[in-house]
Amino acid sequence: MADLSTATPDKRTLILNAMVDLVAERGFHNAPISLLARRSGVSAGIVYHYFENKDDLIRALYKHIKAQWSAALLLNHPQHLPYPANLERLWQNAYRFYVDHPRATLFLEQYENSPYQVGGHEIGLDENLETVFAMVQAEIAQGNLADLPTDLLYEMTLGIAVRLAKRVIAGHLHLEDVLLGWIAAAVYRGVRP
Amino acid sequence: MADLSTATPDKRTLILNAMVDLVAERGFHNAPISLLARRSGVSAGIVYHYFENKDDLIRALYKHIKAQWSAALLLNHPQHLPYPANLERLWQNAYRFYVDHPRATLFLEQYENSPYQVGGHEIGLDENLETVFAMVQAEIAQGNLADLPTDLLYEMTLGIAVRLAKRVIAGHLHLEDVLLGWIAAAVYRGVRP
Amino acid sequence: MADLSTATPDKRTLILNAMVDLVAERGFHNAPISLLARRSGVSAGIVYHYFENKDDLIRALYKHIKAQWSAALLLNHPQHLPYPANLERLWQNAYRFYVDHPRATLFLEQYENSPYQVGGHEIGLDENLETVFAMVQAEIAQGNLADLPTDLLYEMTLGIAVRLAKRVIAGHLHLEDVLLGWIAAAVYRGVRP
Amino acid sequence: MADLSTATPDKRTLILNAMVDLVAERGFHNAPISLLARRSGVSAGIVYHYFENKDDLIRALYKHIKAQWSAALLLNHPQHLPYPANLERLWQNAYRFYVDHPRATLFLEQYENSPYQVGGHEIGLDENLETVFAMVQAEIAQGNLADLPTDLLYEMTLGIAVRLAKRVIAGHLHLEDVLLGWIAAAVYRGVRP
DNA sequence: AATGAATGAGCATTCATTCAT
DNA sequence: TATGAATGAATGCTCATTCAT
């Protein structure tokens, strides 16, 4: 996947980008700083100039990717579309992000299933996620979505997107655009009141 | 979670049981053989009598847990119930397994999101999974389920169960029995033809 | 100096012995575990089997040497001699230990002047030191020694021995036996009531 | 201890002052240049403008402190007093310096017990020390001091002052003024011919 | 079968020193 | 003079794996 960033590749970004790849390919363990340095084209020491330690680097990377992800959710402004197109576009945006950034996806899933995350350190809502949240609340108010706990709604909709994307990334599954449209619709059909 | 096994706790089983806990608590890395040995009450050396190496141990553990899981799917014989009760019981069985075996669940998720699994090593269908597979095919034939790729159907139904269970395990979510029934139904509503 | 121990050179002792030499020659820093291992003829890893970490090793070594030292104080049973021969023999025993074990002496002085010690971790009195302490108290009671704080008495008598020994070890000073006798006497003349 | 210097705090002095503190608190190792720079309020690079390298810095600091010390010895002009007041004031001056400059004292002791010093690099006599030396020689000629090697005389008198000061600094000992007077006298009583 | 001491490669991290600006 | 980012060698420590007993 390489460069998630659109900024000039300063050293900090070079390191972050190399780290996603490394973790995706080899896992947290087996992603030694020495290799990270070689791949980033920097020295091992400088990593500790930009990050306190390896854990800090990994957490920073997580935040970095999560920010890209939440920005991707709002591509093509789903918030300006009528129901159900708005939620379906949201879903397809999420799915797209995962499929288009396979390394980031593998990183995210490793992170969220490791003791790093399990121990807490939740990431707060950023501005984009707040917009998404508002969209969902509005549809609940409209009677288009069941009034369920946020986490439950999340898992029954966007949660499916990651899992499908991982299957696609692994090559176990191929999803045509038409089918994707059907899935996006089906997902929200499942959570009508 | 401790003992998944119902057999006499021979050394091999002691080791496997200790390993689930260790990985769930600390991750693959940070689950050193020395600690495993101490927790199992065996010597470090003997681990290499029962398993070729650490990877082999982890893979064996994965198979071990997957077998318990597939057995759990058929608790109370969902295969003898009419649609949609059969699929809903299946779903609830899966969910129950995850919630009742949190350590195993965390292990499974770590494993399936790590380069161990990504590299392949698919686990074949055992007898129980074949029964499940047959149930699904039958419902497709009956027109109760959309005729979608197995993986896709899986993710849109049982895949949700793990994710919800993880939220519950983490304490972020609490699901009442009534709600669970609703979810099980909703999930299959989403994948009607 | 090498072997302070009279026991069979088990690995733990080999490591301790090599460490005194190393620290004496090169200081705490510049006494890397890798070199220690090479000199001890063991692997680097095994050091951590016998000691928790480098600090622990150093503290263990300090205790080890202090024990040899306190044993050396009572060579030829000064406690059975009359005043002032008893105290003078004590003093000469201390001096002898330092001069005969230059590496140990340099280690002790480094340790006692480093933040290791300054932070506390005082070593309690062992049996030998209790005997010494009793001797001193007896002489105070007899009116042969001024009734001063223990630490003060210590520094005005035995404290001088280390400092002289270090000069001798460094080759800056040479002390004949006769002169030593005079010093031992002079030292205790200084602390008469 | 902070500022030993009475001069304007130019950068070189800022560095030296910060280094005493650092070494006293944390030892030679654990006194990294980066921290030294932060504490001095200068950049890491500039240290290498004023000093060739870390060793050079440490040696310069040693000389710096030794000069303050030898100046302190002659406070209130002991050289103009009659025996034994002259030597006793000398002793008390030494003791005072140590107790009033605990950081410097800890630095000195670390330095003098480390391989920095052991390897040689003796500090020559400065003007003040020559005055002191002359005082001692005069008293030997007068028959007030035993005609012993300088180093031996030194250790039996001023050498005790450092050791006592270190005990006081560590809080293990408290010495009243009256007692100090007694000690100063006692020390010289010990080295009468 | 079983032990646990022993090995040594590998890793995260630190830090003296340099150098472009 | 002055900065501080950058380097990379060195260090403490861990851990999978082996093997003598």
PDB file of N, CA, C and O (backbone and C1' of nucleotides) in Angstrom, chain A residues 11 42-43 45-46 49-50, chain F residues 4-10:
ATOM      1  N   LYS A  11      10.470  12.597   7.155  1.00  0.00           N
ATOM      2  CA  LYS A  11      10.969  11.347   7.702  1.00  0.00           C
ATOM      3  C   LYS A  11       9.942  10.608   8.554  1.00  0.00           C
ATOM      4  O   LYS A  11       9.859   9.383   8.525  1.00  0.00           O
ATOM      5  N   VAL A  42      16.104   5.345   6.547  1.00  0.00           N
ATOM      6  CA  VAL A  42      16.625   6.192   7.614  1.00  0.00           C
ATOM      7  C   VAL A  42      17.444   5.328   8.561  1.00  0.00           C
ATOM      8  O   VAL A  42      17.534   4.119   8.386  1.00  0.00           O
ATOM      9  N   SER A  43      18.034   5.933   9.546  1.00  0.00           N
ATOM     10  CA  SER A  43      18.795   5.163  10.523  1.00  0.00           C
ATOM     11  C   SER A  43      17.861   4.675  11.622  1.00  0.00           C
ATOM     12  O   SER A  43      16.777   5.220  11.834  1.00  0.00           O
ATOM     13  N   GLY A  45      18.308   4.864  14.742  1.00  0.00           N
ATOM     14  CA  GLY A  45      18.227   5.796  15.855  1.00  0.00           C
ATOM     15  C   GLY A  45      17.156   6.865  15.681  1.00  0.00           C
ATOM     16  O   GLY A  45      16.486   7.260  16.632  1.00  0.00           O
ATOM     17  N   ILE A  46      16.989   7.312  14.471  1.00  0.00           N
ATOM     18  CA  ILE A  46      16.091   8.451  14.257  1.00  0.00           C
ATOM     19  C   ILE A  46      14.639   8.110  14.561  1.00  0.00           C
ATOM     20  O   ILE A  46      13.829   8.996  14.870  1.00  0.00           O
ATOM     21  N   HIS A  49      13.674   9.476  17.586  1.00  0.00           N
ATOM     22  CA  HIS A  49      13.544  10.928  17.638  1.00  0.00           C
ATOM     23  C   HIS A  49      12.086  11.314  17.403  1.00  0.00           C
ATOM     24  O   HIS A  49      11.585  12.265  17.995  1.00  0.00           O
ATOM     25  N   TYR A  50      11.444  10.539  16.563  1.00  0.00           N
ATOM     26  CA  TYR A  50      10.057  10.868  16.204  1.00  0.00           C
ATOM     27  C   TYR A  50       9.030  10.134  17.062  1.00  0.00           C
ATOM     28  O   TYR A  50       7.893  10.583  17.187  1.00  0.00           O
TER      29      TYR A  50
ATOM     30  P    DG F   4      17.601  23.803  19.077  1.00  0.00           P
ATOM     31  O5'  DG F   4      17.454  22.439  18.280  1.00  0.00           O
ATOM     32  C5'  DG F   4      17.215  22.471  16.867  1.00  0.00           C
ATOM     33  C4'  DG F   4      17.471  21.087  16.292  1.00  0.00           C
ATOM     34  C3'  DG F   4      17.150  19.916  17.240  1.00  0.00           C
ATOM     35  O3'  DG F   4      16.859  18.764  16.461  1.00  0.00           O
ATOM     36  C1'  DG F   4      19.364  19.810  16.695  1.00  0.00           C
ATOM     37  P    DA F   5      15.367  18.315  16.230  1.00  0.00           P
ATOM     38  O5'  DA F   5      15.468  17.588  14.812  1.00  0.00           O
ATOM     39  C5'  DA F   5      15.668  18.366  13.641  1.00  0.00           C
ATOM     40  C4'  DA F   5      16.547  17.617  12.660  1.00  0.00           C
ATOM     41  C3'  DA F   5      16.177  16.151  12.466  1.00  0.00           C
ATOM     42  O3'  DA F   5      16.433  15.846  11.096  1.00  0.00           O
ATOM     43  C1'  DA F   5      18.385  16.280  13.284  1.00  0.00           C
ATOM     44  P    DA F   6      16.021  14.428  10.548  1.00  0.00           P
ATOM     45  O5'  DA F   6      17.387  13.615  10.674  1.00  0.00           O
ATOM     46  C5'  DA F   6      18.478  13.991   9.833  1.00  0.00           C
ATOM     47  C4'  DA F   6      19.659  13.128  10.149  1.00  0.00           C
ATOM     48  C3'  DA F   6      19.367  11.621  10.231  1.00  0.00           C
ATOM     49  O3'  DA F   6      20.003  10.976   9.136  1.00  0.00           O
ATOM     50  C1'  DA F   6      20.778  12.350  12.011  1.00  0.00           C
ATOM     51  P    DT F   7      19.903   9.410   9.010  1.00  0.00           P
ATOM     52  O5'  DT F   7      21.235   8.940   9.736  1.00  0.00           O
ATOM     53  C5'  DT F   7      22.462   9.528   9.324  1.00  0.00           C
ATOM     54  C4'  DT F   7      23.605   8.954  10.146  1.00  0.00           C
ATOM     55  C3'  DT F   7      23.592   7.426  10.247  1.00  0.00           C
ATOM     56  O3'  DT F   7      24.822   6.940   9.746  1.00  0.00           O
ATOM     57  C1'  DT F   7      23.879   8.419  12.389  1.00  0.00           C
ATOM     58  P    DG F   8      24.902   5.553   9.059  1.00  0.00           P
ATOM     59  O5'  DG F   8      25.493   4.672  10.231  1.00  0.00           O
ATOM     60  C5'  DG F   8      26.652   5.101  10.926  1.00  0.00           C
ATOM     61  C4'  DG F   8      26.827   4.261  12.179  1.00  0.00           C
ATOM     62  C3'  DG F   8      26.368   2.805  12.039  1.00  0.00           C
ATOM     63  O3'  DG F   8      27.168   2.013  12.913  1.00  0.00           O
ATOM     64  C1'  DG F   8      25.175   3.766  13.740  1.00  0.00           C
ATOM     65  P    DA F   9      28.014   0.866  12.310  1.00  0.00           P
ATOM     66  O5'  DA F   9      29.115   0.678  13.447  1.00  0.00           O
ATOM     67  C5'  DA F   9      29.739   1.829  14.021  1.00  0.00           C
ATOM     68  C4'  DA F   9      29.687   1.735  15.537  1.00  0.00           C
ATOM     69  C3'  DA F   9      29.880   0.323  16.088  1.00  0.00           C
ATOM     70  O3'  DA F   9      30.686   0.416  17.250  1.00  0.00           O
ATOM     71  C1'  DA F   9      27.813   1.188  16.843  1.00  0.00           C
ATOM     72  P    DA F  10      31.141  -0.887  17.998  1.00  0.00           P
ATOM     73  O5'  DA F  10      30.287  -0.792  19.343  1.00  0.00           O
ATOM     74  C5'  DA F  10      30.217   0.453  20.019  1.00  0.00           C
ATOM     75  C4'  DA F  10      29.269   0.296  21.182  1.00  0.00           C
ATOM     76  C3'  DA F  10      29.378  -1.051  21.897  1.00  0.00           C
ATOM     77  O3'  DA F  10      29.291  -0.807  23.283  1.00  0.00           O
ATOM     78  C1'  DA F  10      27.162  -0.693  21.185  1.00  0.00           C
TER      79       DA F  10
END
